[in-house]
mmCIF file of C-alpha atoms in Angstrom:
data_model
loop_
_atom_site.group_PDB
_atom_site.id
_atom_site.type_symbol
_atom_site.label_atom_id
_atom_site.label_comp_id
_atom_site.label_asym_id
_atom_site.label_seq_id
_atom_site.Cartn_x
_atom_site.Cartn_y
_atom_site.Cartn_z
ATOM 1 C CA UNK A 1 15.530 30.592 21.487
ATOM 2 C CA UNK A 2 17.369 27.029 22.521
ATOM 3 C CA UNK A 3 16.661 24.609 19.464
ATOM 4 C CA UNK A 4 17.595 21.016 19.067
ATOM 5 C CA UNK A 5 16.974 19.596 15.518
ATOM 6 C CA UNK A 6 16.417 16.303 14.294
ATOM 7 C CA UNK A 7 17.294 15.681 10.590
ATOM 8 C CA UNK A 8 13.769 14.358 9.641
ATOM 9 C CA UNK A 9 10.378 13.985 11.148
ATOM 10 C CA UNK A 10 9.423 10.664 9.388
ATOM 11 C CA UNK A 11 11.754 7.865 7.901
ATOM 12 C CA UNK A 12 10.940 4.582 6.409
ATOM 13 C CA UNK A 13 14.024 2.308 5.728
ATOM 14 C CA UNK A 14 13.778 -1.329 4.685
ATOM 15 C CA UNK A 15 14.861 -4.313 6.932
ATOM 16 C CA UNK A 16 18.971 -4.641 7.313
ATOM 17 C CA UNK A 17 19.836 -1.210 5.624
ATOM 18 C CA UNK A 18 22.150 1.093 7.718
ATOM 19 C CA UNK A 19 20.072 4.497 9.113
ATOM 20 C CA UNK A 20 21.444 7.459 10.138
ATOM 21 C CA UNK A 21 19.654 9.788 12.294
ATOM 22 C CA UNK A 22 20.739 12.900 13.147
ATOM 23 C CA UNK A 23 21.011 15.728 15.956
ATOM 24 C CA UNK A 24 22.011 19.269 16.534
ATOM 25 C CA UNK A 25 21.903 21.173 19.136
ATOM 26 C CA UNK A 26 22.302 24.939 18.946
ATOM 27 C CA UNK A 27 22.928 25.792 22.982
ATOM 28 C CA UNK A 28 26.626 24.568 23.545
ATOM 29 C CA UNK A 29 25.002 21.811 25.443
ATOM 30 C CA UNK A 30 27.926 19.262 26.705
ATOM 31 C CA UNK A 31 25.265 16.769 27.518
ATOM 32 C CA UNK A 32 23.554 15.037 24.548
ATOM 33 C CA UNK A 33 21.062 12.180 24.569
ATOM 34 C CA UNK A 34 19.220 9.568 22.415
ATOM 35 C CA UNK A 35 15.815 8.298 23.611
ATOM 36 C CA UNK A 36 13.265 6.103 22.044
ATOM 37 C CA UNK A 37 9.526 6.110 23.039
ATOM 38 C CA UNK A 38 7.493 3.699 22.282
ATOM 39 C CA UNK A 39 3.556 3.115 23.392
ATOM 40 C CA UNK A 40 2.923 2.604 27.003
ATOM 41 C CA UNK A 41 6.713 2.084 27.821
ATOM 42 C CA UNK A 42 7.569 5.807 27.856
ATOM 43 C CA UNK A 43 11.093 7.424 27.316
ATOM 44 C CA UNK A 44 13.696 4.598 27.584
ATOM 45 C CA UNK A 45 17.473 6.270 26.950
ATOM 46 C CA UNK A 46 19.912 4.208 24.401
ATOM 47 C CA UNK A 47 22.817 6.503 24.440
ATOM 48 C CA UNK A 48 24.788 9.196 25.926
ATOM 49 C CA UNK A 49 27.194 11.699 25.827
ATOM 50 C CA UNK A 50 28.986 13.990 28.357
ATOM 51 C CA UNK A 51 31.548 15.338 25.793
ATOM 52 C CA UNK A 52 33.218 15.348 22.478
ATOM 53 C CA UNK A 53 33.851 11.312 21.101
ATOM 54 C CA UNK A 54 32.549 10.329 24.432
ATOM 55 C CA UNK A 55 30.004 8.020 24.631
ATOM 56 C CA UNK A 56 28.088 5.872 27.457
ATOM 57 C CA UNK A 57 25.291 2.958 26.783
ATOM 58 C CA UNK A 58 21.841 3.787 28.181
ATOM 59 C CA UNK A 59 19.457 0.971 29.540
ATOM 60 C CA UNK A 60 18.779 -0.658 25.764
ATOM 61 C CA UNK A 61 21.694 -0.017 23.449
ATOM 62 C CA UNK A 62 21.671 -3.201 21.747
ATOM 63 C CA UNK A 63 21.616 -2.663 17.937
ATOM 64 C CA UNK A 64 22.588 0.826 17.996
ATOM 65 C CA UNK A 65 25.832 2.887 17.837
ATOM 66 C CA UNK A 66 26.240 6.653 18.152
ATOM 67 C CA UNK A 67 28.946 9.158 17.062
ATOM 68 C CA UNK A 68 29.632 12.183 18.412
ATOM 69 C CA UNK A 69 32.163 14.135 16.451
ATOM 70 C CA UNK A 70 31.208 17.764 16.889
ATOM 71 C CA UNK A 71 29.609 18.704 19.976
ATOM 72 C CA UNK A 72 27.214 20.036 18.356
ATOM 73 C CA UNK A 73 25.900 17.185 16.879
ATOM 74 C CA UNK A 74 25.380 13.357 17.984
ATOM 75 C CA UNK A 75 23.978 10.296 15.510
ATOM 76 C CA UNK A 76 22.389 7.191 16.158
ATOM 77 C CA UNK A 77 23.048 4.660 14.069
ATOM 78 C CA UNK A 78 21.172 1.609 13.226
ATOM 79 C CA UNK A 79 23.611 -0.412 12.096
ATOM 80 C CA UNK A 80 21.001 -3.216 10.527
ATOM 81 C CA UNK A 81 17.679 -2.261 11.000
ATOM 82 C CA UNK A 82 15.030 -4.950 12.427
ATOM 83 C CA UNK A 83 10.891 -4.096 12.259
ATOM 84 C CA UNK A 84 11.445 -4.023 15.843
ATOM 85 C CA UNK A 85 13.399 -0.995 16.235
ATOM 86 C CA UNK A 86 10.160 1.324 14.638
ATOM 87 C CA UNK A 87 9.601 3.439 17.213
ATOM 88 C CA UNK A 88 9.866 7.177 17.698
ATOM 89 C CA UNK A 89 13.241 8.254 18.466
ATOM 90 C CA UNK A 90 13.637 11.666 20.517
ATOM 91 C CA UNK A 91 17.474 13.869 21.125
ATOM 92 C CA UNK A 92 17.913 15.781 23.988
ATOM 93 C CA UNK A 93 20.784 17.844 25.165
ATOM 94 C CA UNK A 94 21.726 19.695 28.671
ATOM 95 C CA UNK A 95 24.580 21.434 29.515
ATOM 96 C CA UNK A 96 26.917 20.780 32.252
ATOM 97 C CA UNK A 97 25.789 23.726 34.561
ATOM 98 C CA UNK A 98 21.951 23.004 34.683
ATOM 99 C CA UNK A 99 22.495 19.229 34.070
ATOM 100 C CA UNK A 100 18.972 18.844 34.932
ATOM 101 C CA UNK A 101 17.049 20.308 32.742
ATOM 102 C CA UNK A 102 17.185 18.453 29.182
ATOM 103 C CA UNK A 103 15.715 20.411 25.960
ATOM 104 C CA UNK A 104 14.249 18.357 23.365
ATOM 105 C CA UNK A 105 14.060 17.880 19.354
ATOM 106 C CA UNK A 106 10.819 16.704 17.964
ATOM 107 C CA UNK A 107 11.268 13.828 17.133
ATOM 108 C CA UNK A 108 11.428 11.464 14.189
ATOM 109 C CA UNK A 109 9.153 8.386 13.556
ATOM 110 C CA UNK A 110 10.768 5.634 11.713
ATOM 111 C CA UNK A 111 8.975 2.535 10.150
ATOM 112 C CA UNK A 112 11.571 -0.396 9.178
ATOM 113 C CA UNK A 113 9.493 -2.286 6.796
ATOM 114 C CA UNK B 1 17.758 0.386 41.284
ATOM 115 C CA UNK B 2 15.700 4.033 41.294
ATOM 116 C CA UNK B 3 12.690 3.938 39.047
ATOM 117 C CA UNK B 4 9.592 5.722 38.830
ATOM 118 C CA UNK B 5 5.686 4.774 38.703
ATOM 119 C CA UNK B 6 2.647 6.844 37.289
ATOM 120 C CA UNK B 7 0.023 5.005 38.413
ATOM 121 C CA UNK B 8 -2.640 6.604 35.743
ATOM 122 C CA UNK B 9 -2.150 5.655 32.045
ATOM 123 C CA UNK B 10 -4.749 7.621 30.963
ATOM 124 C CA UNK B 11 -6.659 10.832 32.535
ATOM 125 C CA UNK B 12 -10.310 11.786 30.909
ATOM 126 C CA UNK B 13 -11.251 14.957 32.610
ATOM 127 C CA UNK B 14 -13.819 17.946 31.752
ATOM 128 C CA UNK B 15 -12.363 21.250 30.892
ATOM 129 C CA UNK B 16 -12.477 23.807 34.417
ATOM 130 C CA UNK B 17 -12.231 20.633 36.711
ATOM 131 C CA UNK B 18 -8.957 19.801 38.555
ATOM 132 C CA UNK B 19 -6.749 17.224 37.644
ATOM 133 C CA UNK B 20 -3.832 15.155 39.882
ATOM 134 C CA UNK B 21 -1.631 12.974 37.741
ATOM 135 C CA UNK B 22 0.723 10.928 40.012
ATOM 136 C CA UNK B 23 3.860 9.919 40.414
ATOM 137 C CA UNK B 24 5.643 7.803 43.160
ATOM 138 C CA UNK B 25 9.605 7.219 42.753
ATOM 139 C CA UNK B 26 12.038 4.901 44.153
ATOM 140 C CA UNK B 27 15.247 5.941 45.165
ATOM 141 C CA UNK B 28 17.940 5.411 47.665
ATOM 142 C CA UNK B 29 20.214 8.308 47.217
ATOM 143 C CA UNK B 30 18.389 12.016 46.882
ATOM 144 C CA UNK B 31 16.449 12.664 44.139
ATOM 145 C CA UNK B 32 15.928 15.488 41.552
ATOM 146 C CA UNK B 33 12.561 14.791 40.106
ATOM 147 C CA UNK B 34 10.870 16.362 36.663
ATOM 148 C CA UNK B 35 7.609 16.465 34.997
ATOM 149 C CA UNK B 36 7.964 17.310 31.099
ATOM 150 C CA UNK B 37 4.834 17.667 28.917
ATOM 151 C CA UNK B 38 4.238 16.559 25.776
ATOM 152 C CA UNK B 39 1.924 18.304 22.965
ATOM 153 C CA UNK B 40 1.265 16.127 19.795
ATOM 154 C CA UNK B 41 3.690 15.642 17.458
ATOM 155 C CA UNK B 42 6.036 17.278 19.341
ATOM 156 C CA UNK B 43 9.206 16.668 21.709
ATOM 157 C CA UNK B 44 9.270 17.002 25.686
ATOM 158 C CA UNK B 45 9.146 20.352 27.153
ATOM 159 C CA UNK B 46 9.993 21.181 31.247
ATOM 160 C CA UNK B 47 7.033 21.630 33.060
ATOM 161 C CA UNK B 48 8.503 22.196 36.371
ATOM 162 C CA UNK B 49 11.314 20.750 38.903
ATOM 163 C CA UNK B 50 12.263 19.469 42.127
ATOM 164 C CA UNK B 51 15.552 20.120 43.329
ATOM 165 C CA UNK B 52 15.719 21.073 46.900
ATOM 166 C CA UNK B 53 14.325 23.858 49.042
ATOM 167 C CA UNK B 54 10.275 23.963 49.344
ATOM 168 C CA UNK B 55 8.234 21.033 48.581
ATOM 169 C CA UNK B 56 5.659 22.564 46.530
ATOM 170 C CA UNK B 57 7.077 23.698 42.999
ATOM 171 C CA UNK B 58 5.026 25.558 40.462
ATOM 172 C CA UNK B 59 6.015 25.347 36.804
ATOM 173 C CA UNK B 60 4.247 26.518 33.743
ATOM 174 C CA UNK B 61 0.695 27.232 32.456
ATOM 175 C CA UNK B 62 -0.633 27.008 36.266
ATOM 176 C CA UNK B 63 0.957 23.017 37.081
ATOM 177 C CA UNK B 64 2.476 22.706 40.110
ATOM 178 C CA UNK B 65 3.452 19.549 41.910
ATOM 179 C CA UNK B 66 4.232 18.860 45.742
ATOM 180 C CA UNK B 67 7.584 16.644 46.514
ATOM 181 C CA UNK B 68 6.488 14.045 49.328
ATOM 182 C CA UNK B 69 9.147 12.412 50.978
ATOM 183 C CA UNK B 70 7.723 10.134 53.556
ATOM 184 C CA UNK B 71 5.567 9.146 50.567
ATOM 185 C CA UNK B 72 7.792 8.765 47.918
ATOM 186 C CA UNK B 73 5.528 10.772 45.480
ATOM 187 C CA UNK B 74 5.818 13.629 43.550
ATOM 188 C CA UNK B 75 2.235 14.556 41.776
ATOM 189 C CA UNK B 76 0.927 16.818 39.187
ATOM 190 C CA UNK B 77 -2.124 19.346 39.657
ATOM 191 C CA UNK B 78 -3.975 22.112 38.053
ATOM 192 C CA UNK B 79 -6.940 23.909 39.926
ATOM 193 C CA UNK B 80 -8.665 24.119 36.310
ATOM 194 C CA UNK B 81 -7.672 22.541 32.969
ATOM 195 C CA UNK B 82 -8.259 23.703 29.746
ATOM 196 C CA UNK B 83 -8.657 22.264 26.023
ATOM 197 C CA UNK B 84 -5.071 22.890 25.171
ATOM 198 C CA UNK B 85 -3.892 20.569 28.691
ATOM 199 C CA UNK B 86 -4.303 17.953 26.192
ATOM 200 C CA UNK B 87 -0.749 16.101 26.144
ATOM 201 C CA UNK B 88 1.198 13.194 27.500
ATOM 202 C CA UNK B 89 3.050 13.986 30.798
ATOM 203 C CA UNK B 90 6.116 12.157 32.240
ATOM 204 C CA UNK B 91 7.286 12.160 35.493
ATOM 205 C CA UNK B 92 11.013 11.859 35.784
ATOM 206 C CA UNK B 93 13.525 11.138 38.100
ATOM 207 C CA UNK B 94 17.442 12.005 38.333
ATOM 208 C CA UNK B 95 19.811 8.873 37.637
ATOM 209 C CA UNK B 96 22.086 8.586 40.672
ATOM 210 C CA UNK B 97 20.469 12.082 42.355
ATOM 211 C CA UNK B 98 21.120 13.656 38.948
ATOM 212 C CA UNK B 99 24.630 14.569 39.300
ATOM 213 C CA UNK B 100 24.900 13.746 35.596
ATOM 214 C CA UNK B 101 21.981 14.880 34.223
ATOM 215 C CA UNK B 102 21.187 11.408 33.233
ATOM 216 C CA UNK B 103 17.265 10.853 33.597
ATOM 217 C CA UNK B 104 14.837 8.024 34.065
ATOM 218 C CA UNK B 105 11.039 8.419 33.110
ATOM 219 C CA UNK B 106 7.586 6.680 33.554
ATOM 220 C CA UNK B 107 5.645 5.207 30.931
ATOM 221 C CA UNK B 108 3.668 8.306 31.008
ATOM 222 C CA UNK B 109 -0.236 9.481 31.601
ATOM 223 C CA UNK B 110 -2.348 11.190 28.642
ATOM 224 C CA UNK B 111 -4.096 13.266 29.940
ATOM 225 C CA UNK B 112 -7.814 13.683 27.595
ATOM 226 C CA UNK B 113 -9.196 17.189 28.602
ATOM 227 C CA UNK B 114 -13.579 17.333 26.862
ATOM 228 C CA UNK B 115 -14.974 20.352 26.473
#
């Protein structure tokens, strides 16, 4: 069974402390993703990847960074979080042969306080 | 610029009736288009997908949608809904014809399914 995993389902962090979050994808999936989804604005992509320490900005990167390392796994980081990057953040991954269909973690909520 | 509309936030419907959730899409090059389905607390899961080839795709638990060129629109149906329809569903649509599996989604309809 495909999996992507996200390292925790809820996070609270306080205001201008660095946050890690954290995906892995178990398919050999070239293709990884970061998403946030937020209320009535849907699924709105921050970051990609196509391959190992390759990285391209989605449509609202400001304020985050990613890292790709292993291809296996792919972090977003917050490099200062603001109370107005709480949202839900969703990882996807596809591979490079059926680049259209993307398989997705669950998801983890975090509250910057 | 391609984007893509679903013109319903929300859906109430009564469990056995038929539902349409819609979608229309702008694009200039071809598209690839996607609806994924979202239970509670969960991520996105496939629901079905339009690639090329026949216009009417089916996908799982009994959703299919119909691709309409002329109209722009790709939209969601079920003959019959059931308790457990209950999710959010996004209609998405291939960045740049979805040669790089790059993806672009609505804001998304709940759809509310009463017993």
């Amino acid at each position: 069974d495909v999996k992507v995993t996200q390292s925790s389902r809820y996070l609270v962090k306080r205001t201008g402390e660095k946050v890690f979050l954290e995906c892995v994808q178990d398919m050999d999936h070239e293709n990884m993703f970061w998403y946030r989804q937020d209320p009535g604005l849907g699924l709105r992509l921050i970051y990609f990847s196509y391959d190992v320490k390759m990285k391209e900005k989605g449509d609202i990167p400001e304020g985050y960074s990613v890292s790709r390392e292993k291809k296996e796994r792919f972090s977003l980081i917050l490099e200062s979080a603001s109370t107005n990057q709480t949202s839900m953040y969703l990882c996807a991954s596809s591979s490079l042969i059926a680049r259209d269909e993307q398989f997705f973690g669950p998801g983890t909520r975090l509250t910057v306080l | 610029a391609q984007s893509v509309t679903q013109l319903d936030s929300q859906v109430p419907v009564f469990e056995e009736a038929p539902v349409e959730l819609r979608c229309n899409y702008s694009s200039s090059v071809s598209v690839y288009l996607f609806w994924y389905v979202q239970y509670p607390n969960q991520g996105l899961q496939l629901l079905l997908k339009y690639l090329s080839g026949s216009t009417l795709v089916k996908g799982i638990n009994g959703f299919e949608a119909e691709f309409n060129k002329s109209q722009t629109s790709f939209h969601l149906r079920k003959p019959s809904v059931h308790i457990s329809d209950t999710a959010e569903y996004f209609c998405a649509v291939g960045r740049y014809g979805g040669s790089q599996g790059n993806l672009i989604f609505g804001k998304g309809t709940k759809l509310s399914v009463k017993p």
